[in-house]
Coordinates of C-alpha atoms and ligand atoms in Angstrom, one line a residue:
X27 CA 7.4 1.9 10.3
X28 CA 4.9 -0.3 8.5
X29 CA 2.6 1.4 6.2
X30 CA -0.8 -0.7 5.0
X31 CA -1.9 0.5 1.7
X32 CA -6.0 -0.3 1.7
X33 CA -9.3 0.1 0.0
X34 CA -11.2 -2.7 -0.4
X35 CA -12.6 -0.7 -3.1
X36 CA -10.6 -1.7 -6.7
X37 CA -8.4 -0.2 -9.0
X38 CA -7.9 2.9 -6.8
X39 CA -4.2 2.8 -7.1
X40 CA -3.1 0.8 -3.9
X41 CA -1.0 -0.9 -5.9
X42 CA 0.7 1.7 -8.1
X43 CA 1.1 3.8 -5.0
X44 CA 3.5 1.0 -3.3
X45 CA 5.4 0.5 -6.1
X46 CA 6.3 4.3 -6.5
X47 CA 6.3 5.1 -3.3
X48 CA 8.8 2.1 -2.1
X49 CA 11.0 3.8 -5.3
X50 CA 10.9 7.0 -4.4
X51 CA 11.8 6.3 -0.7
X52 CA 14.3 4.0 -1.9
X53 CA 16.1 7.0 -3.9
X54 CA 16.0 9.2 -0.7
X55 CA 18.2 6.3 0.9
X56 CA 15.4 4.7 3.1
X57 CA 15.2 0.8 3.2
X58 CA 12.4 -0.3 2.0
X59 CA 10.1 -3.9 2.1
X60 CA 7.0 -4.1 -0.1
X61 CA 5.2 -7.0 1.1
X62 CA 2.8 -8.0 -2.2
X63 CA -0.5 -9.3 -0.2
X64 CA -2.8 -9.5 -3.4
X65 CA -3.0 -12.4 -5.7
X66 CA -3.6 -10.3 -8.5
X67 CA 0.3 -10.1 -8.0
X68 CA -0.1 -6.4 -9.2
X69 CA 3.1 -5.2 -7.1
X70 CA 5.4 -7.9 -7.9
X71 CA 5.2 -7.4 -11.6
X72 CA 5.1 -3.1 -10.9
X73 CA 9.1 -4.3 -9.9
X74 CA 9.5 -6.4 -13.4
X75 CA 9.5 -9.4 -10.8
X76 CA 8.6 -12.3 -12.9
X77 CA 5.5 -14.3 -11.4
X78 CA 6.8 -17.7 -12.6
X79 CA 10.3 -17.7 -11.3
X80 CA 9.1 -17.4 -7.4
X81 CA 9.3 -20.1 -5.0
X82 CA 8.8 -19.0 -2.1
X83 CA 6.3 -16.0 -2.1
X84 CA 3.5 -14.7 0.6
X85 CA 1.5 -17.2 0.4
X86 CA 4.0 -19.5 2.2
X87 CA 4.8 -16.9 4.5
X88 CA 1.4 -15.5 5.5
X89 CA 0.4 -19.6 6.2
X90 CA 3.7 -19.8 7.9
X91 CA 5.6 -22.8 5.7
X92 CA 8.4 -20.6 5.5
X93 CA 10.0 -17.9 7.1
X94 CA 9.8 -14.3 5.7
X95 CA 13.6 -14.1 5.4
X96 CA 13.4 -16.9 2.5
X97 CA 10.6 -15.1 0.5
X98 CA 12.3 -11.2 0.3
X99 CA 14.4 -10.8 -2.7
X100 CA 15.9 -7.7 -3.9
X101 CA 14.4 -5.4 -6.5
X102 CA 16.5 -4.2 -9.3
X103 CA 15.4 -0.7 -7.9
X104 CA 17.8 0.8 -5.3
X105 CA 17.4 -0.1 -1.3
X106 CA 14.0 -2.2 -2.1
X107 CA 12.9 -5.1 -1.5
X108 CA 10.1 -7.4 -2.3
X109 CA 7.9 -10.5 -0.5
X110 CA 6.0 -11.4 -4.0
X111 CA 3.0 -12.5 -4.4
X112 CA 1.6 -15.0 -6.9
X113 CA -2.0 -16.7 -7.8
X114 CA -1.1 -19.1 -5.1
X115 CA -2.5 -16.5 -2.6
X116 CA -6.0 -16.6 -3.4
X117 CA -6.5 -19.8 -1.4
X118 CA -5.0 -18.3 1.3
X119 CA -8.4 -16.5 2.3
X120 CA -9.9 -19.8 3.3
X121 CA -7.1 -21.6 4.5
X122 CA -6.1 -19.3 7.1
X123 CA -9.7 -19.8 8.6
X124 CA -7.9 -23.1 10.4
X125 CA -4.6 -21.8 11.7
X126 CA -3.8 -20.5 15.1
X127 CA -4.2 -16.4 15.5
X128 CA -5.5 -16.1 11.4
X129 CA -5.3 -12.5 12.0
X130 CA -1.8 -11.9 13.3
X131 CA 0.3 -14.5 10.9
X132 CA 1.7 -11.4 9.2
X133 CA 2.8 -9.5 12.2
X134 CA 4.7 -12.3 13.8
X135 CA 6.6 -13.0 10.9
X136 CA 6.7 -8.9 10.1
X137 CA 8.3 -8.7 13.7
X138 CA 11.1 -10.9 13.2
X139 CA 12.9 -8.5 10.0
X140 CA 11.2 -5.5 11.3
X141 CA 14.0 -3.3 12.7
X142 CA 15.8 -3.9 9.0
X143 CA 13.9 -1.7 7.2
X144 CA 12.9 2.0 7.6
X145 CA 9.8 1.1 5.9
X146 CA 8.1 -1.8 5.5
X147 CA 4.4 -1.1 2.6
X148 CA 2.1 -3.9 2.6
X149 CA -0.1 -4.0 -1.0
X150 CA -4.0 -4.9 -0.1
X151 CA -6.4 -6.8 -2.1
X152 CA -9.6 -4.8 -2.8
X153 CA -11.6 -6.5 -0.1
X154 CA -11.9 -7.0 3.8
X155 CA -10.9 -10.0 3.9
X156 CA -8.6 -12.0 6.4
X157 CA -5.8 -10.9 4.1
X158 CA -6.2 -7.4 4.5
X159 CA -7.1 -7.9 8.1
X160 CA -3.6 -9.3 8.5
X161 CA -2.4 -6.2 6.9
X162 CA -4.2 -3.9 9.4
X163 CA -3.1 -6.1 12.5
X164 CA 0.1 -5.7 11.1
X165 CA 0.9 -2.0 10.2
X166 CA 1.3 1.2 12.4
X167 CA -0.4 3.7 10.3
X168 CA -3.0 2.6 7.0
X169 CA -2.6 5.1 3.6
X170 CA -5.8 5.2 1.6
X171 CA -5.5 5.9 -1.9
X172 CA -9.1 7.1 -3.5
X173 CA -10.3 8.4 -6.3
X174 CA -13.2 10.9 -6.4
X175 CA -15.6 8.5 -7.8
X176 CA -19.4 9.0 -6.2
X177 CA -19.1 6.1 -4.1
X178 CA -15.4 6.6 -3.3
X179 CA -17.5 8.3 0.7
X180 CA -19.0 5.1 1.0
X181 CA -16.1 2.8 0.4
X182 CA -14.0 4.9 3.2
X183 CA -16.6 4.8 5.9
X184 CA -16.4 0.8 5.8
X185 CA -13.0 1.3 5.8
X186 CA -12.8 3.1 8.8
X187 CA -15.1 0.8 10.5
X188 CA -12.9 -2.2 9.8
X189 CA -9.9 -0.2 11.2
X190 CA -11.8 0.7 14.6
X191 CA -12.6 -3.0 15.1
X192 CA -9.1 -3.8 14.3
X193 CA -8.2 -1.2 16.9
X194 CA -10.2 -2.9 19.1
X195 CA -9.7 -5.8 19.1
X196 CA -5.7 -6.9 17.9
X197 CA -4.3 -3.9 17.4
X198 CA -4.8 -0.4 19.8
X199 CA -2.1 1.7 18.6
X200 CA -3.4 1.8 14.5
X201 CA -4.1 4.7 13.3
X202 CA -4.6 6.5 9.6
X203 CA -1.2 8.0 7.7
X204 CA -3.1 9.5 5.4
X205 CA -6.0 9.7 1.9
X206 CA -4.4 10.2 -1.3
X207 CA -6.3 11.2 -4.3
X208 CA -5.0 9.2 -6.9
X209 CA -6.0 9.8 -10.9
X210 CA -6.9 13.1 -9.8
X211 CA -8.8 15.2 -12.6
X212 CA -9.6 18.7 -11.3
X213 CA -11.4 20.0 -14.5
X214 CA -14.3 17.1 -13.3
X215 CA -16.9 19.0 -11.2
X216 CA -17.6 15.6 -9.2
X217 CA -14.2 16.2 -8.1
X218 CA -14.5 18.4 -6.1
X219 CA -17.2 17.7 -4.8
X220 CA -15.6 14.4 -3.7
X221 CA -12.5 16.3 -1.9
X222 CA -14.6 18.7 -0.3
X223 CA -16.6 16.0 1.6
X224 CA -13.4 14.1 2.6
X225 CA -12.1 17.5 3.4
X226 CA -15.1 17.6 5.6
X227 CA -14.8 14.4 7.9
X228 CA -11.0 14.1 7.8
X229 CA -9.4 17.8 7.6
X230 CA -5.9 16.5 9.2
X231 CA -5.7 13.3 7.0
X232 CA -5.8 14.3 3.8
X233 CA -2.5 14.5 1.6
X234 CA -1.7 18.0 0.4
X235 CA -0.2 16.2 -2.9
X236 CA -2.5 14.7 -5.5
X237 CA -1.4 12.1 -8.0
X238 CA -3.2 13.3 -11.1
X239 CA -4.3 10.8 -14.0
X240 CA -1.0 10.5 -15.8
X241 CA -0.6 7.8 -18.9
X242 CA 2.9 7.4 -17.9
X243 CA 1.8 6.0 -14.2
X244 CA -0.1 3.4 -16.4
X245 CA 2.9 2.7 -18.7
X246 CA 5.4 2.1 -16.4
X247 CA 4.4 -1.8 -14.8
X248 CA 4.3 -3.0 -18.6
X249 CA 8.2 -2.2 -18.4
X250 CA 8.4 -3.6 -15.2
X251 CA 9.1 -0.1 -13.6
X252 CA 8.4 2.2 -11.1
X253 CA 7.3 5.8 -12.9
X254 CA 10.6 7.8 -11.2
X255 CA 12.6 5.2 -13.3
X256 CA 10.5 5.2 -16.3
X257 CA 10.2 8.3 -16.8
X258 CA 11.4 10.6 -14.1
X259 CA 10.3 14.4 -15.2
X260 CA 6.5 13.0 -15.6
X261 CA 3.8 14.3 -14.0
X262 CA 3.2 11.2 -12.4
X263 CA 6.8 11.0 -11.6
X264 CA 7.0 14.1 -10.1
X265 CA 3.7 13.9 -8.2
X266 CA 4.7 10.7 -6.5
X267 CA 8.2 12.1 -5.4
X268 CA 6.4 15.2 -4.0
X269 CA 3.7 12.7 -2.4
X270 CA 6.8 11.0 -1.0
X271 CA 8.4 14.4 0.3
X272 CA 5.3 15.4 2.0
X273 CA 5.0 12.1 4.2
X274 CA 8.7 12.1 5.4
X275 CA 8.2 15.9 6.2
X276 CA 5.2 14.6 8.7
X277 CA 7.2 11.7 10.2
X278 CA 9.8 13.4 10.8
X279 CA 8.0 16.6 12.2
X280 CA 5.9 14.0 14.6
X281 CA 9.4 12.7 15.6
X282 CA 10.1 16.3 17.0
Ligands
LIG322 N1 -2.4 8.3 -11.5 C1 -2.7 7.4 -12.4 N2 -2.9 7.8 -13.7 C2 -3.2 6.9 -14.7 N3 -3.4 5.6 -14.5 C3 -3.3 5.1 -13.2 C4 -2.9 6.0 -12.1 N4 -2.9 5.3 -11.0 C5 -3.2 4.0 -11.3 N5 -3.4 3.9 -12.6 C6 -3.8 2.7 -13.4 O1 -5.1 2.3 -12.9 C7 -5.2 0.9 -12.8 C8 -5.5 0.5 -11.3 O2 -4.4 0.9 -10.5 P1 -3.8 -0.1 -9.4 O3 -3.6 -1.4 -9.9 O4 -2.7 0.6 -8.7 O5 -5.1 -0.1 -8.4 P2 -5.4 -1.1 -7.1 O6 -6.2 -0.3 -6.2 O7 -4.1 -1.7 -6.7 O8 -6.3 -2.2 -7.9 P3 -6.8 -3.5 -7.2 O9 -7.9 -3.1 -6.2 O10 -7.2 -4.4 -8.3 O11 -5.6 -4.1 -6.5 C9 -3.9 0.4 -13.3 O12 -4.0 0.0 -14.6 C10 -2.9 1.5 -13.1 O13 -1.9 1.5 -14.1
LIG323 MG1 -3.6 -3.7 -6.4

């Protein structure tokens, strides 16, 4: 199954939310790819990966100089994996503008390793780019992580438009995993103001876990480490498994 993790609105928690989720899914024995898609390289050093050390990363992959096999390594972190991403990427926007099928260069390489993984997560850049578009002609389901900012409505109805043309055109069987609530504060009134809209327009999507604003969440990438191994009876920590738990619980029930 290959999970896109997108908002092209920033510092939402796209990124933190791969990184813990590949590590908690990892601990409940799943295999696990985290395909880093962002030049701000924010996944690959959540994994302690260092940036300078790479040679072949997704920016080769994505332009198709290499194949996908030669840019996974393994993370110290049990059963997962990384494609890592480095500052090279951010000329990969334009460049992909004159190969053949821009859109789909990540789903033809994606297809070729797909059936070794049990989940394969795909970190977006905060934009709707042809990046992210290869990420959303890629994946099976999208997970949006949002905070309940004022203009958090906004951000998610472009979203949705950009996953209906994707739908569309390239890619008819995508459809939404889920909204996550990341650096959730419930003693803000905005708050709930902002769930109870979401609420509104997407009763079945919304995740019945929260991920509240926890300081160890934000710790953890300066030691190079996902939260449940940083500190594993956090808040954070804790919240993440449970998030974790509550999307293999729906798989597995849509599986019945
Ligand atoms: N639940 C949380 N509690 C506290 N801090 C958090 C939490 N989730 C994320 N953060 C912090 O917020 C910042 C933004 O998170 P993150 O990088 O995951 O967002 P992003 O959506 O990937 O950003 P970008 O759009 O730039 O890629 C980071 O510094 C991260 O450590
Ligand atoms: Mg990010």
């Amino acid at each position: 199954m290959i999970i896109a993790v997108a908002n092209q609105k920033g510092g939402v928690g796209k990124s933190t939310t791969v990184v813990n989720l590949a590590a908690c899914l990892g601990m409940k024995k799943k295999k696990v790819l985290c395909v880093d898609m962002d030049a701000q390289g924010n996944t690959t050093s959540g994994f302690g990966v260092r940036k300078k050390s790479l040679s072949v990363t997704t920016y080769e992959v994505l332009l198709g100089l290499r194949r996908i096999q030669e840019a996974i390594i393994k993370t110290e972190f049990e059963n997962v994996s990384l494609v890592p991403a480095s500052s090279a990427l951010a000329a990969a926007d334009i460049e992909l503008i004159e190969v053949d099928n821009m859109q789909k260069r990540m789903k033809m390489q994606l297809l070729t390793i797909q059936q070794e993984y049990d989940y394969i997560l795909l970190d977006c850049p905060p934009s709707l780019s042809l990046i992210p578009i290869n990420a959303l002609c890629a994946c099976d389901t999208v997970l949006v992580p949002m905070t309940c900012e004022y203009f958090a409505m906004e951000g998610l109805s472009q979203l949705i438009d950009s996953i209906r043309l994707v739908k569309q055109r390239y890619n008819p069987t995508i459809d939404i995993e889920g909204i996550l609530f990341t650096m959730f504060d419930s003693r803000l009134n905005l708050t709930g103001q902002v769930v109870s809209e979401v609420k509104k327009h997407f009763p079945k999507k919304l995740f019945r876990t929260v991920i509240p604003r926890n300081v160890r969440i934000s710790e953890a990438p300066s030691f190079g480490k996902p939260v449940v191994y940083y500190d594993k009876s956090s808040r954070g920590a804790e919240a993440y498994m449970a998030f974790t738990e509550e999307l293999l619980k729906r798989h597995s029930a849509a599986k019945k």
